[in-house]
Amino acid sequence: MTRLHVVRTQVLTTAEQIEAVFSQPTLYRIATEVPYRQPVGRPPLHPAWALLGYGVLARVFRSGARTEAELASPGVWQRILETVNKVRQHHPELDIPTGNATRPPDWAAWKNARNRYFTDPEILPRLQEVFTEAAIEQAHTFGLLQPRGDGSLCHPSPSRVVYGDGTVIRPLYRPPAARRTKDPETGEVTITYLDTDGTPIDAPRRRFDPDAADYHGHTGSVHGQNYVGLYARGDQPHQRVVLAVDRVPRPGLEADTAVACFQRIYPLLGNGVQAFVYDGAVRGTHIDTLMTECGVLVINKVHGTHGRTRTAREDEQQRWHMLGTWEHDTETGACTHQLAAIDGAVHEFALDETGAPTPRHRLVRRQVKRPRRRSGRYHFNIAYEVPCPTEPFLAWVTPHAEPGDTEHARADAVRVIAQGDEDFARLYGLRNDSEAFNSQLKRTLLVDRAMSLGGQRQLLDVLCFAILNNTTNAYRAAKRNAATQGLRSAASRLPDAA
């Protein structure tokens, strides 16, 4: 009987997770952006890195109160200080302040720092920026997003793909009774709170999340707040790197938030990224923006509401978008071919006996060109091989919106890498990993509910979990590298075989 040996992933103990958080430079780089020391008055009791680390550990222990109890355990804070001293010795450029760190921060200290400093509208965006800078450097150490890495625009490499997804976190408290009216022009929603008898009141009489709203997805309506994350991932376990996180300001803006988030980090990525993977929330206008302004391919499925639906079989529906007629010269004269995008892929079609269009061939992608115009915007052209019986030729198709097309219909219908393509199956699956991140994030919350009230505080919680993800994966990588170097050193000391 053959025995199967199952290789388990490397699970970190609680002590190792704590060491990982405080042994990586990321925590201290982000904390330096907090102007926690005031010019006058008593110096702060705890340095900013200790308070930010408290927020990260709250995602380990799933509770701020539990974090206070764990840090108060004998020896825990002392081991953390020893780890910090090692980082200070190895990274003198970080200039890690000590403060009065003889005792650990408690829940009151964290709550004060969170409300007064970390969620400040000027400080929190800067924390996100520094986090992204550190995350991209970490991705490079994993061999990801390298400008001279593998792949091409015709066949992108998974190591040069950024993928993302959004997730809705439900509030801890039930929403109060309210009447919502939406402005048809601006989309802004006005909320009028109601008493138990339906009378309008100025504010609810119990605790609630004022920033929560109703988000509609494929599973139905969910009341909460929506957060977007962008990631890169290597082909080995524990090589996910969270590149950026952000909050969706209101329902209907998830795709806009994801695109804006990618545009912010793109200058740091440059030619290191070839494709962007997201779900169907990214539509034509977003796809056109990403292609023209960032020069990246967008890999996702065509939205189910796009274009005309034609029934090829009773159990199959296809989304068609006519591309036009292509003509080429042959020895017998001009030859024309009709092309259309069907479910995102470029096909040649013909008319049947009833005059209805019928697909003939799915065209093979042969080349992708991406010249940059004087305006700085990119323009894609894709060469597809048309199997003409007389003489095969290349038909060049652009996936951009046509002049005067304000709805970006072509960009919404044409995919350079469409569903059914081998590259699509290889790359689109990366998006499943973002679902795993969302699931792991919610496991750090009590009863799958938000631990804080308000959009900015919850965004800080998501950012803290992203720091936890990156620091623990960097910690694992450092352990693997140390073990590998130890084996090589031991092997070098062995006597040569006779």
CSV table of C-alpha atoms in Angstrom, one decimal:
chain,number,residue,atom,x,y,z
A,1,MET,CA,0.0,0.0,0.0
A,2,THR,CA,1.3,3.4,-1.0
A,3,ARG,CA,1.2,6.0,1.8
A,4,LEU,CA,0.4,9.6,0.9
A,5,HIS,CA,2.5,12.2,2.8
A,6,VAL,CA,0.6,15.4,3.3
A,7,VAL,CA,2.7,18.5,3.6
A,8,ARG,CA,1.1,20.8,6.1
A,9,THR,CA,1.5,24.6,5.8
A,10,GLN,CA,3.7,26.3,8.4
A,11,VAL,CA,1.4,27.4,11.2
A,12,LEU,CA,2.8,30.0,13.5
A,13,THR,CA,2.2,29.8,17.2
A,14,THR,CA,0.9,32.9,19.1
A,15,ALA,CA,4.4,33.7,20.4
A,16,GLU,CA,5.8,33.5,16.8
A,17,GLN,CA,3.1,35.8,15.5
A,18,ILE,CA,4.0,38.3,18.2
A,19,GLU,CA,7.7,38.0,17.3
A,20,ALA,CA,6.9,38.4,13.6
A,21,VAL,CA,4.9,41.6,14.2
A,22,PHE,CA,7.7,43.3,16.2
A,23,SER,CA,10.7,41.8,14.3
A,24,GLN,CA,9.9,43.3,10.9
A,25,PRO,CA,10.8,46.9,10.0
A,26,THR,CA,7.3,47.5,8.5
A,27,LEU,CA,5.7,48.3,11.9
A,28,TYR,CA,8.3,50.9,12.7
A,29,ARG,CA,8.3,52.5,9.3
A,30,ILE,CA,4.6,53.1,9.5
A,31,ALA,CA,4.7,54.3,13.1
A,32,THR,CA,7.2,57.0,12.2
A,33,GLU,CA,4.4,58.8,10.3
A,34,VAL,CA,2.5,59.4,13.5
A,35,PRO,CA,3.3,62.8,15.1
A,36,TYR,CA,2.7,61.4,18.5
A,37,ARG,CA,5.2,63.6,20.4
A,38,GLN,CA,3.7,67.0,21.2
A,39,PRO,CA,5.9,70.1,21.4
A,40,VAL,CA,4.7,70.9,25.0
A,41,GLY,CA,3.3,68.9,27.8
A,42,ARG,CA,4.2,65.6,29.3
A,43,PRO,CA,5.9,63.1,26.9
A,44,PRO,CA,3.7,60.2,25.7
A,45,LEU,CA,3.8,57.1,27.9
A,46,HIS,CA,4.1,54.7,24.9
A,47,PRO,CA,5.8,55.2,21.6
A,48,ALA,CA,3.7,55.1,18.4
A,49,TRP,CA,5.1,51.7,17.3
A,50,ALA,CA,3.9,50.1,20.6
A,51,LEU,CA,0.4,51.4,20.1
A,52,LEU,CA,0.2,50.4,16.5
A,53,GLY,CA,1.5,47.0,17.5
A,54,TYR,CA,-1.3,46.8,20.0
A,55,GLY,CA,-3.8,47.3,17.1
A,56,VAL,CA,-2.1,44.6,15.1
A,57,LEU,CA,-2.1,42.2,18.0
A,58,ALA,CA,-5.8,42.9,18.5
A,59,ARG,CA,-6.3,41.0,15.2
A,60,VAL,CA,-4.3,38.1,16.6
A,61,PHE,CA,-6.3,37.9,19.8
A,62,ARG,CA,-9.6,39.1,18.2
A,63,SER,CA,-10.2,41.6,21.0
A,64,GLY,CA,-8.6,44.7,22.4
A,65,ALA,CA,-9.4,43.7,26.0
A,66,ARG,CA,-7.8,40.2,25.4
A,67,THR,CA,-4.7,41.9,23.9
A,68,GLU,CA,-4.3,44.0,27.1
A,69,ALA,CA,-4.5,40.8,29.2
A,70,GLU,CA,-2.1,38.9,27.0
A,71,LEU,CA,0.5,41.7,27.0
A,72,ALA,CA,0.2,41.9,30.8
A,73,SER,CA,1.2,38.2,31.1
A,74,PRO,CA,4.6,37.8,32.8
A,75,GLY,CA,7.5,37.9,30.4
A,76,VAL,CA,5.5,38.8,27.2
A,77,TRP,CA,6.3,42.5,27.1
A,78,GLN,CA,9.9,41.9,28.1
A,79,ARG,CA,10.3,39.5,25.1
A,80,ILE,CA,8.8,42.1,22.8
A,81,LEU,CA,11.3,44.7,24.1
A,82,GLU,CA,14.1,42.3,23.4
A,83,THR,CA,12.9,41.8,19.9
A,84,VAL,CA,12.6,45.6,19.4
A,85,ASN,CA,16.2,46.0,20.6
A,86,LYS,CA,17.4,43.5,18.0
A,87,VAL,CA,15.6,45.4,15.3
A,88,ARG,CA,17.1,48.6,16.6
A,89,GLN,CA,20.6,47.1,16.3
A,90,HIS,CA,20.1,45.7,12.8
A,91,HIS,CA,18.2,48.7,11.4
A,92,PRO,CA,19.7,51.9,13.0
A,93,GLU,CA,18.2,53.9,10.1
A,94,LEU,CA,14.8,53.4,11.6
A,95,ASP,CA,15.6,55.4,14.7
A,96,ILE,CA,13.1,53.5,16.8
A,97,PRO,CA,12.1,55.6,19.9
A,98,THR,CA,11.9,54.0,23.2
A,99,GLY,CA,9.6,56.3,25.1
A,100,ASN,CA,8.5,55.0,28.5
A,101,ALA,CA,8.1,51.4,27.2
A,102,THR,CA,8.8,49.7,30.5
A,103,ARG,CA,5.2,48.6,30.6
A,104,PRO,CA,2.9,47.5,27.8
A,105,PRO,CA,0.1,49.8,26.5
A,106,ASP,CA,-3.5,49.0,27.6
A,107,TRP,CA,-6.9,49.3,26.0
A,108,ALA,CA,-7.3,52.9,27.1
A,109,ALA,CA,-4.0,54.0,25.6
A,110,TRP,CA,-4.8,52.3,22.3
A,111,LYS,CA,-8.3,53.8,22.1
A,112,ASN,CA,-6.9,57.3,22.8
A,113,ALA,CA,-4.2,56.9,20.1
A,114,ARG,CA,-6.7,55.3,17.6
A,115,ASN,CA,-9.2,58.1,18.0
A,116,ARG,CA,-6.8,61.1,18.2
A,117,TYR,CA,-3.9,60.1,15.9
A,118,PHE,CA,-4.2,56.9,13.8
A,119,THR,CA,-7.6,57.8,12.3
A,120,ASP,CA,-6.8,61.5,11.8
A,121,PRO,CA,-7.9,62.3,8.2
A,122,GLU,CA,-4.3,63.5,7.4
A,123,ILE,CA,-2.4,60.8,9.2
A,124,LEU,CA,-4.3,57.6,8.1
A,125,PRO,CA,-3.8,58.1,4.3
A,126,ARG,CA,-0.1,58.6,5.0
A,127,LEU,CA,0.0,55.3,7.0
A,128,GLN,CA,-1.6,53.6,4.0
A,129,GLU,CA,1.1,55.1,1.7
A,130,VAL,CA,4.0,54.0,3.8
A,131,PHE,CA,2.4,50.5,4.2
A,132,THR,CA,2.2,50.3,0.4
A,133,GLU,CA,5.8,51.3,0.0
A,134,ALA,CA,7.0,48.6,2.4
A,135,ALA,CA,4.7,46.0,0.9
A,136,ILE,CA,6.1,46.6,-2.6
A,137,GLU,CA,9.6,46.2,-1.3
A,138,GLN,CA,8.5,42.9,0.3
A,139,ALA,CA,6.9,41.8,-2.9
A,140,HIS,CA,10.2,42.4,-4.7
A,141,THR,CA,12.1,40.2,-2.2
A,142,PHE,CA,9.6,37.4,-3.1
A,143,GLY,CA,10.5,37.9,-6.8
A,144,LEU,CA,7.1,39.5,-7.5
A,145,LEU,CA,6.3,42.6,-9.6
A,146,GLN,CA,9.8,42.7,-11.0
A,147,PRO,CA,10.1,45.0,-14.1
A,148,ARG,CA,12.4,42.5,-15.7
A,149,GLY,CA,10.5,39.5,-14.6
A,150,ASP,CA,8.8,36.7,-16.6
A,151,GLY,CA,5.8,37.0,-18.9
A,152,SER,CA,4.7,39.4,-21.5
A,153,LEU,CA,1.6,41.4,-22.3
A,154,CYS,CA,0.5,38.6,-24.6
A,155,HIS,CA,1.0,36.0,-21.9
A,156,PRO,CA,1.4,37.7,-18.5
A,157,SER,CA,3.2,36.0,-15.6
A,158,PRO,CA,1.3,35.4,-12.3
A,159,SER,CA,4.2,37.0,-10.5
A,160,ARG,CA,3.5,40.3,-12.3
A,161,VAL,CA,-0.3,40.4,-11.6
A,162,VAL,CA,-2.1,42.5,-9.1
A,163,TYR,CA,-5.5,41.2,-8.0
A,164,GLY,CA,-8.1,42.4,-5.7
A,165,ASP,CA,-11.6,42.1,-4.3
A,166,GLY,CA,-14.0,43.9,-1.9
A,167,THR,CA,-15.7,42.6,1.2
A,168,VAL,CA,-18.5,44.0,3.4
A,169,ILE,CA,-18.0,43.9,7.2
A,170,ARG,CA,-21.2,44.0,9.2
A,171,PRO,CA,-21.4,46.3,12.2
A,172,LEU,CA,-21.6,45.0,15.7
A,173,TYR,CA,-24.9,46.8,16.4
A,174,ARG,CA,-28.1,46.6,14.5
A,175,PRO,CA,-28.9,49.6,12.3
A,176,PRO,CA,-31.5,52.0,13.6
A,177,ALA,CA,-34.8,52.6,11.9
A,178,ALA,CA,-34.2,55.2,9.2
A,179,ARG,CA,-35.6,56.6,6.0
A,180,ARG,CA,-33.1,57.0,3.1
A,181,THR,CA,-33.6,59.3,0.1
A,182,LYS,CA,-31.1,59.3,-2.8
A,183,ASP,CA,-30.3,62.4,-4.9
A,184,PRO,CA,-30.8,61.3,-8.5
A,185,GLU,CA,-28.1,63.7,-9.7
A,186,THR,CA,-25.2,63.3,-7.2
A,187,GLY,CA,-26.1,59.9,-5.8
A,188,GLU,CA,-25.8,61.2,-2.2
A,189,VAL,CA,-28.0,59.5,0.3
A,190,THR,CA,-29.8,61.5,3.0
A,191,ILE,CA,-30.7,59.6,6.1
A,192,THR,CA,-33.6,60.6,8.4
A,193,TYR,CA,-33.6,58.6,11.7
A,194,LEU,CA,-37.0,57.5,13.0
A,195,ASP,CA,-38.3,56.9,16.5
A,196,THR,CA,-40.1,53.7,17.5
A,197,ASP,CA,-43.4,55.2,16.4
A,198,GLY,CA,-42.0,56.4,13.0
A,199,THR,CA,-41.4,60.1,14.1
A,200,PRO,CA,-38.3,61.7,12.7
A,201,ILE,CA,-35.6,62.3,15.3
A,202,ASP,CA,-32.2,64.0,15.2
A,203,ALA,CA,-30.1,61.0,16.2
A,204,PRO,CA,-30.8,57.4,17.3
A,205,ARG,CA,-31.0,56.7,21.0
A,206,ARG,CA,-28.7,53.7,21.0
A,207,ARG,CA,-25.2,52.8,19.6
A,208,PHE,CA,-24.9,52.3,15.9
A,209,ASP,CA,-22.4,52.6,13.0
A,210,PRO,CA,-23.2,55.9,11.3
A,211,ASP,CA,-21.1,55.0,8.2
A,212,ALA,CA,-22.7,51.6,7.5
A,213,ALA,CA,-24.9,51.3,4.4
A,214,ASP,CA,-26.7,48.6,2.4
A,215,TYR,CA,-24.5,46.9,-0.2
A,216,HIS,CA,-26.0,44.6,-2.8
A,217,GLY,CA,-24.0,41.7,-4.2
A,218,HIS,CA,-24.6,38.3,-5.7
A,219,THR,CA,-25.6,36.9,-2.3
A,220,GLY,CA,-28.1,39.7,-1.6
A,221,SER,CA,-28.2,42.8,0.4
A,222,VAL,CA,-25.7,43.2,3.3
A,223,HIS,CA,-25.7,46.1,5.8
A,224,GLY,CA,-22.2,47.2,6.7
A,225,GLN,CA,-19.1,48.8,5.2
A,226,ASN,CA,-17.2,47.8,2.1
A,227,TYR,CA,-13.4,47.5,2.0
A,228,VAL,CA,-11.1,46.9,-1.0
A,229,GLY,CA,-7.8,45.2,-1.0
A,230,LEU,CA,-5.1,44.7,-3.7
A,231,TYR,CA,-2.6,41.9,-3.5
A,232,ALA,CA,0.3,40.1,-5.2
A,233,ARG,CA,1.2,36.5,-4.7
A,234,GLY,CA,4.0,34.1,-5.3
A,235,ASP,CA,3.7,30.4,-6.2
A,236,GLN,CA,4.8,29.2,-2.8
A,237,PRO,CA,2.7,29.0,0.4
A,238,HIS,CA,2.6,32.1,2.5
A,239,GLN,CA,3.7,34.5,-0.3
A,240,ARG,CA,0.7,36.7,-0.4
A,241,VAL,CA,1.6,40.4,0.0
A,242,VAL,CA,-1.1,42.9,0.7
A,243,LEU,CA,-0.3,46.0,-1.4
A,244,ALA,CA,-3.0,48.4,-0.4
A,245,VAL,CA,-6.4,48.6,1.4
A,246,ASP,CA,-9.0,51.3,1.3
A,247,ARG,CA,-12.6,52.0,2.2
A,248,VAL,CA,-15.5,52.3,-0.3
A,249,PRO,CA,-17.2,55.6,0.6
A,250,ARG,CA,-20.7,54.5,-0.4
A,251,PRO,CA,-22.6,51.7,-2.3
A,252,GLY,CA,-21.9,51.5,-6.0
A,253,LEU,CA,-18.3,52.8,-5.8
A,254,GLU,CA,-16.4,49.6,-5.2
A,255,ALA,CA,-14.9,49.5,-8.7
A,256,ASP,CA,-14.1,53.2,-8.6
A,257,THR,CA,-12.3,52.7,-5.3
A,258,ALA,CA,-10.4,49.7,-6.5
A,259,VAL,CA,-9.3,51.6,-9.7
A,260,ALA,CA,-8.3,54.7,-7.7
A,261,CYS,CA,-6.4,52.5,-5.3
A,262,PHE,CA,-4.5,50.9,-8.1
A,263,GLN,CA,-3.7,54.2,-9.7
A,264,ARG,CA,-2.2,55.4,-6.4
A,265,ILE,CA,0.2,52.4,-6.2
A,266,TYR,CA,0.9,52.1,-9.9
A,267,PRO,CA,3.8,54.7,-9.9
A,268,LEU,CA,5.6,52.5,-7.4
A,269,LEU,CA,5.0,49.4,-9.6
A,270,GLY,CA,5.8,50.7,-13.0
A,271,ASN,CA,6.6,48.1,-15.5
A,272,GLY,CA,6.6,45.5,-12.8
A,273,VAL,CA,2.8,44.8,-13.3
A,274,GLN,CA,1.3,43.4,-16.5
A,275,ALA,CA,-2.3,42.7,-15.6
A,276,PHE,CA,-5.0,43.5,-13.1
A,277,VAL,CA,-7.5,40.9,-12.0
A,278,TYR,CA,-10.8,41.8,-10.4
A,279,ASP,CA,-14.4,40.6,-10.5
A,280,GLY,CA,-17.3,41.8,-12.7
A,281,ALA,CA,-17.6,45.0,-10.7
A,282,VAL,CA,-14.9,46.5,-13.0
A,283,ARG,CA,-16.8,47.6,-16.1
A,284,GLY,CA,-15.9,49.3,-19.4
A,285,THR,CA,-15.0,52.8,-18.1
A,286,HIS,CA,-12.8,51.3,-15.5
A,287,ILE,CA,-11.1,48.9,-17.9
A,288,ASP,CA,-10.4,51.7,-20.4
A,289,THR,CA,-9.0,53.9,-17.6
A,290,LEU,CA,-6.6,51.2,-16.4
A,291,MET,CA,-5.5,50.3,-20.0
A,292,THR,CA,-4.9,53.9,-21.1
A,293,GLU,CA,-3.5,55.5,-18.0
A,294,CYS,CA,-1.6,52.6,-16.4
A,295,GLY,CA,-1.0,50.4,-19.5
A,296,VAL,CA,-2.1,47.1,-17.8
A,297,LEU,CA,-4.4,44.4,-19.0
A,298,VAL,CA,-7.7,43.8,-17.1
A,299,ILE,CA,-8.6,40.2,-16.6
A,300,ASN,CA,-12.2,39.5,-15.6
A,301,LYS,CA,-15.5,38.1,-16.9
A,302,VAL,CA,-17.8,40.1,-19.0
A,303,HIS,CA,-20.7,41.4,-17.0
A,304,GLY,CA,-23.9,39.5,-17.4
A,305,THR,CA,-25.9,42.7,-18.2
A,306,HIS,CA,-23.6,43.7,-21.2
A,307,GLY,CA,-24.9,43.8,-24.7
A,308,ARG,CA,-27.3,41.7,-26.6
A,309,THR,CA,-27.9,38.1,-25.5
A,310,ARG,CA,-28.2,35.5,-28.3
A,311,THR,CA,-29.2,31.9,-27.7
A,312,ALA,CA,-26.8,29.5,-29.3
A,313,ARG,CA,-28.5,26.6,-27.7
A,314,GLU,CA,-31.4,26.4,-25.4
A,315,ASP,CA,-29.2,26.0,-22.4
A,316,GLU,CA,-26.5,28.5,-23.4
A,317,GLN,CA,-26.5,32.3,-23.6
A,318,GLN,CA,-23.8,34.4,-25.2
A,319,ARG,CA,-23.0,38.2,-24.9
A,320,TRP,CA,-22.3,39.6,-28.4
A,321,HIS,CA,-20.7,42.8,-29.4
A,322,MET,CA,-20.2,43.5,-33.1
A,323,LEU,CA,-16.7,44.7,-34.0
A,324,GLY,CA,-17.0,45.2,-37.7
A,325,THR,CA,-15.7,43.9,-41.1
A,326,TRP,CA,-12.0,43.2,-41.8
A,327,GLU,CA,-10.8,43.1,-45.4
A,328,HIS,CA,-7.6,41.7,-46.8
A,329,ASP,CA,-6.2,41.2,-50.3
A,330,THR,CA,-5.8,37.7,-51.8
A,331,GLU,CA,-4.8,36.3,-55.2
A,332,THR,CA,-8.5,36.1,-56.1
A,333,GLY,CA,-9.3,39.6,-54.9
A,334,ALA,CA,-10.5,41.2,-51.7
A,335,CYS,CA,-11.8,38.9,-49.0
A,336,THR,CA,-13.9,40.1,-46.1
A,337,HIS,CA,-14.5,38.7,-42.6
A,338,GLN,CA,-17.0,39.6,-39.9
A,339,LEU,CA,-15.7,39.8,-36.4
A,340,ALA,CA,-17.5,40.0,-33.0
A,341,ALA,CA,-16.7,39.8,-29.4
A,342,ILE,CA,-18.6,36.9,-27.8
A,343,ASP,CA,-18.3,36.6,-24.0
A,344,GLY,CA,-15.2,38.8,-24.3
A,345,ALA,CA,-13.4,36.6,-26.9
A,346,VAL,CA,-12.9,37.7,-30.5
A,347,HIS,CA,-14.7,35.4,-33.0
A,348,GLU,CA,-15.3,35.3,-36.7
A,349,PHE,CA,-19.0,34.8,-37.5
A,350,ALA,CA,-21.2,34.2,-40.4
A,351,LEU,CA,-25.0,34.4,-41.1
A,352,ASP,CA,-27.0,31.2,-41.1
A,353,GLU,CA,-30.0,30.4,-43.4
A,354,THR,CA,-32.3,32.6,-41.2
A,355,GLY,CA,-29.9,35.5,-41.3
A,356,ALA,CA,-28.9,35.1,-37.7
A,357,PRO,CA,-25.2,35.5,-36.9
A,358,THR,CA,-23.5,32.2,-35.9
A,359,PRO,CA,-19.9,31.9,-34.5
A,360,ARG,CA,-17.4,30.2,-36.9
A,361,HIS,CA,-14.0,30.4,-35.2
A,362,ARG,CA,-12.6,31.7,-31.9
A,363,LEU,CA,-9.6,33.6,-33.0
A,364,VAL,CA,-6.2,33.0,-31.5
A,365,ARG,CA,-4.3,35.9,-30.0
A,366,ARG,CA,-0.9,36.3,-31.5
A,367,GLN,CA,0.5,39.6,-30.4
A,368,VAL,CA,-0.2,42.5,-28.1
A,369,LYS,CA,1.2,46.0,-28.8
A,370,ARG,CA,1.1,48.8,-26.3
A,371,PRO,CA,2.5,52.0,-27.7
A,372,ARG,CA,2.6,55.1,-25.5
A,373,ARG,CA,1.4,58.3,-27.2
A,374,ARG,CA,2.7,61.8,-26.8
A,375,SER,CA,-0.1,62.5,-24.3
A,376,GLY,CA,1.4,59.8,-22.0
A,377,ARG,CA,-1.6,57.5,-22.5
A,378,TYR,CA,-1.3,53.9,-23.7
A,379,HIS,CA,-3.1,52.4,-26.6
A,380,PHE,CA,-3.5,48.7,-27.0
A,381,ASN,CA,-3.7,46.8,-30.3
A,382,ILE,CA,-4.2,43.0,-30.4
A,383,ALA,CA,-3.4,40.8,-33.4
A,384,TYR,CA,-5.7,37.8,-33.9
A,385,GLU,CA,-5.1,35.2,-36.5
A,386,VAL,CA,-8.1,34.8,-38.9
A,387,PRO,CA,-8.0,31.3,-40.5
A,388,CYS,CA,-9.1,32.4,-44.0
A,389,PRO,CA,-9.3,29.4,-46.4
A,390,THR,CA,-7.6,31.4,-49.1
A,391,GLU,CA,-4.9,33.1,-47.1
A,392,PRO,CA,-4.8,33.4,-43.2
A,393,PHE,CA,-4.0,36.9,-42.0
A,394,LEU,CA,-3.7,39.0,-38.8
A,395,ALA,CA,-6.6,41.2,-37.8
A,396,TRP,CA,-5.7,44.0,-35.5
A,397,VAL,CA,-8.4,44.8,-32.9
A,398,THR,CA,-8.3,47.6,-30.3
A,399,PRO,CA,-10.2,47.0,-27.0
A,400,HIS,CA,-10.6,50.7,-26.3
A,401,ALA,CA,-13.8,52.6,-26.5
A,402,GLU,CA,-14.5,54.0,-30.0
A,403,PRO,CA,-14.7,57.8,-30.5
A,404,GLY,CA,-18.0,59.2,-29.2
A,405,ASP,CA,-18.7,56.0,-27.2
A,406,THR,CA,-19.3,57.5,-23.8
A,407,GLU,CA,-20.6,54.2,-22.4
A,408,HIS,CA,-17.2,52.4,-23.2
A,409,ALA,CA,-19.2,49.6,-24.8
A,410,ARG,CA,-16.2,48.0,-26.6
A,411,ALA,CA,-14.0,48.1,-23.6
A,412,ASP,CA,-16.8,46.5,-21.6
A,413,ALA,CA,-17.2,43.7,-24.2
A,414,VAL,CA,-13.7,42.9,-25.4
A,415,ARG,CA,-11.1,41.1,-23.2
A,416,VAL,CA,-7.6,40.7,-24.4
A,417,ILE,CA,-7.5,37.6,-22.2
A,418,ALA,CA,-11.0,36.2,-22.2
A,419,GLN,CA,-12.8,33.4,-20.4
A,420,GLY,CA,-11.9,30.1,-22.0
A,421,ASP,CA,-8.3,31.1,-22.7
A,422,GLU,CA,-5.5,29.1,-21.0
A,423,ASP,CA,-4.0,32.3,-19.7
A,424,PHE,CA,-7.4,33.3,-18.2
A,425,ALA,CA,-7.7,30.0,-16.3
A,426,ARG,CA,-4.1,30.4,-15.1
A,427,LEU,CA,-4.4,34.1,-13.9
A,428,TYR,CA,-8.1,34.7,-13.0
A,429,GLY,CA,-7.8,32.0,-10.2
A,430,LEU,CA,-5.5,34.4,-8.3
A,431,ARG,CA,-8.6,36.4,-7.3
A,432,ASN,CA,-9.7,33.4,-5.2
A,433,ASP,CA,-6.8,34.3,-2.9
A,434,SER,CA,-8.4,37.7,-2.1
A,435,GLU,CA,-11.5,35.8,-0.9
A,436,ALA,CA,-9.2,33.8,1.4
A,437,PHE,CA,-7.8,37.1,2.8
A,438,ASN,CA,-11.3,38.4,3.4
A,439,SER,CA,-12.3,35.2,5.2
A,440,GLN,CA,-9.2,35.3,7.4
A,441,LEU,CA,-9.9,38.9,8.2
A,442,LYS,CA,-13.4,38.1,9.4
A,443,ARG,CA,-12.1,35.3,11.5
A,444,THR,CA,-10.2,37.9,13.6
A,445,LEU,CA,-13.5,39.6,14.4
A,446,LEU,CA,-15.9,38.6,17.1
A,447,VAL,CA,-19.0,36.9,15.6
A,448,ASP,CA,-18.0,38.1,12.2
A,449,ARG,CA,-18.8,41.7,13.1
A,450,ALA,CA,-16.8,44.9,13.1
A,451,MET,CA,-14.8,45.6,16.2
A,452,SER,CA,-15.0,49.4,15.8
A,453,LEU,CA,-17.6,52.0,15.1
A,454,GLY,CA,-17.0,54.3,12.1
A,455,GLY,CA,-15.4,53.9,8.6
A,456,GLN,CA,-12.0,55.2,9.5
A,457,ARG,CA,-11.6,53.1,12.6
A,458,GLN,CA,-12.6,50.0,10.8
A,459,LEU,CA,-10.2,50.9,8.0
A,460,LEU,CA,-7.5,51.1,10.6
A,461,ASP,CA,-8.5,47.6,11.8
A,462,VAL,CA,-8.2,46.3,8.2
A,463,LEU,CA,-4.8,48.0,7.8
A,464,CYS,CA,-3.6,46.4,11.0
A,465,PHE,CA,-4.6,43.0,9.7
A,466,ALA,CA,-2.8,43.7,6.4
A,467,ILE,CA,0.3,44.5,8.5
A,468,LEU,CA,-0.1,41.2,10.3
A,469,ASN,CA,-0.4,39.3,7.0
A,470,ASN,CA,2.7,40.9,5.6
A,471,THR,CA,4.9,40.7,8.7
A,472,THR,CA,4.1,37.1,9.4
A,473,ASN,CA,4.8,36.1,5.8
A,474,ALA,CA,8.1,38.0,5.9
A,475,TYR,CA,8.9,36.3,9.2
A,476,ARG,CA,8.3,32.9,7.6
A,477,ALA,CA,10.5,33.8,4.6
A,478,ALA,CA,13.3,34.9,6.9
A,479,LYS,CA,13.1,31.6,8.8
A,480,ARG,CA,13.2,29.6,5.6
A,481,ASN,CA,16.2,31.6,4.3
A,482,ALA,CA,18.0,31.1,7.6
A,483,ALA,CA,17.3,27.4,7.5
A,484,THR,CA,18.5,27.1,3.9
A,485,GLN,CA,21.8,29.0,4.7
A,486,GLY,CA,22.3,26.8,7.7
A,487,LEU,CA,22.0,23.7,5.6
A,488,ARG,CA,24.4,25.1,3.0
A,489,SER,CA,26.9,26.1,5.7
A,490,ALA,CA,26.7,22.6,7.2
A,491,ALA,CA,27.1,21.0,3.8
A,492,SER,CA,30.2,23.1,3.0
A,493,ARG,CA,31.9,21.8,6.2
A,494,LEU,CA,31.4,18.2,5.2
A,495,PRO,CA,34.5,16.4,3.9
A,496,ASP,CA,34.6,15.7,0.2
A,497,ALA,CA,33.6,12.3,-0.9
A,498,ALA,CA,36.5,10.1,-1.9
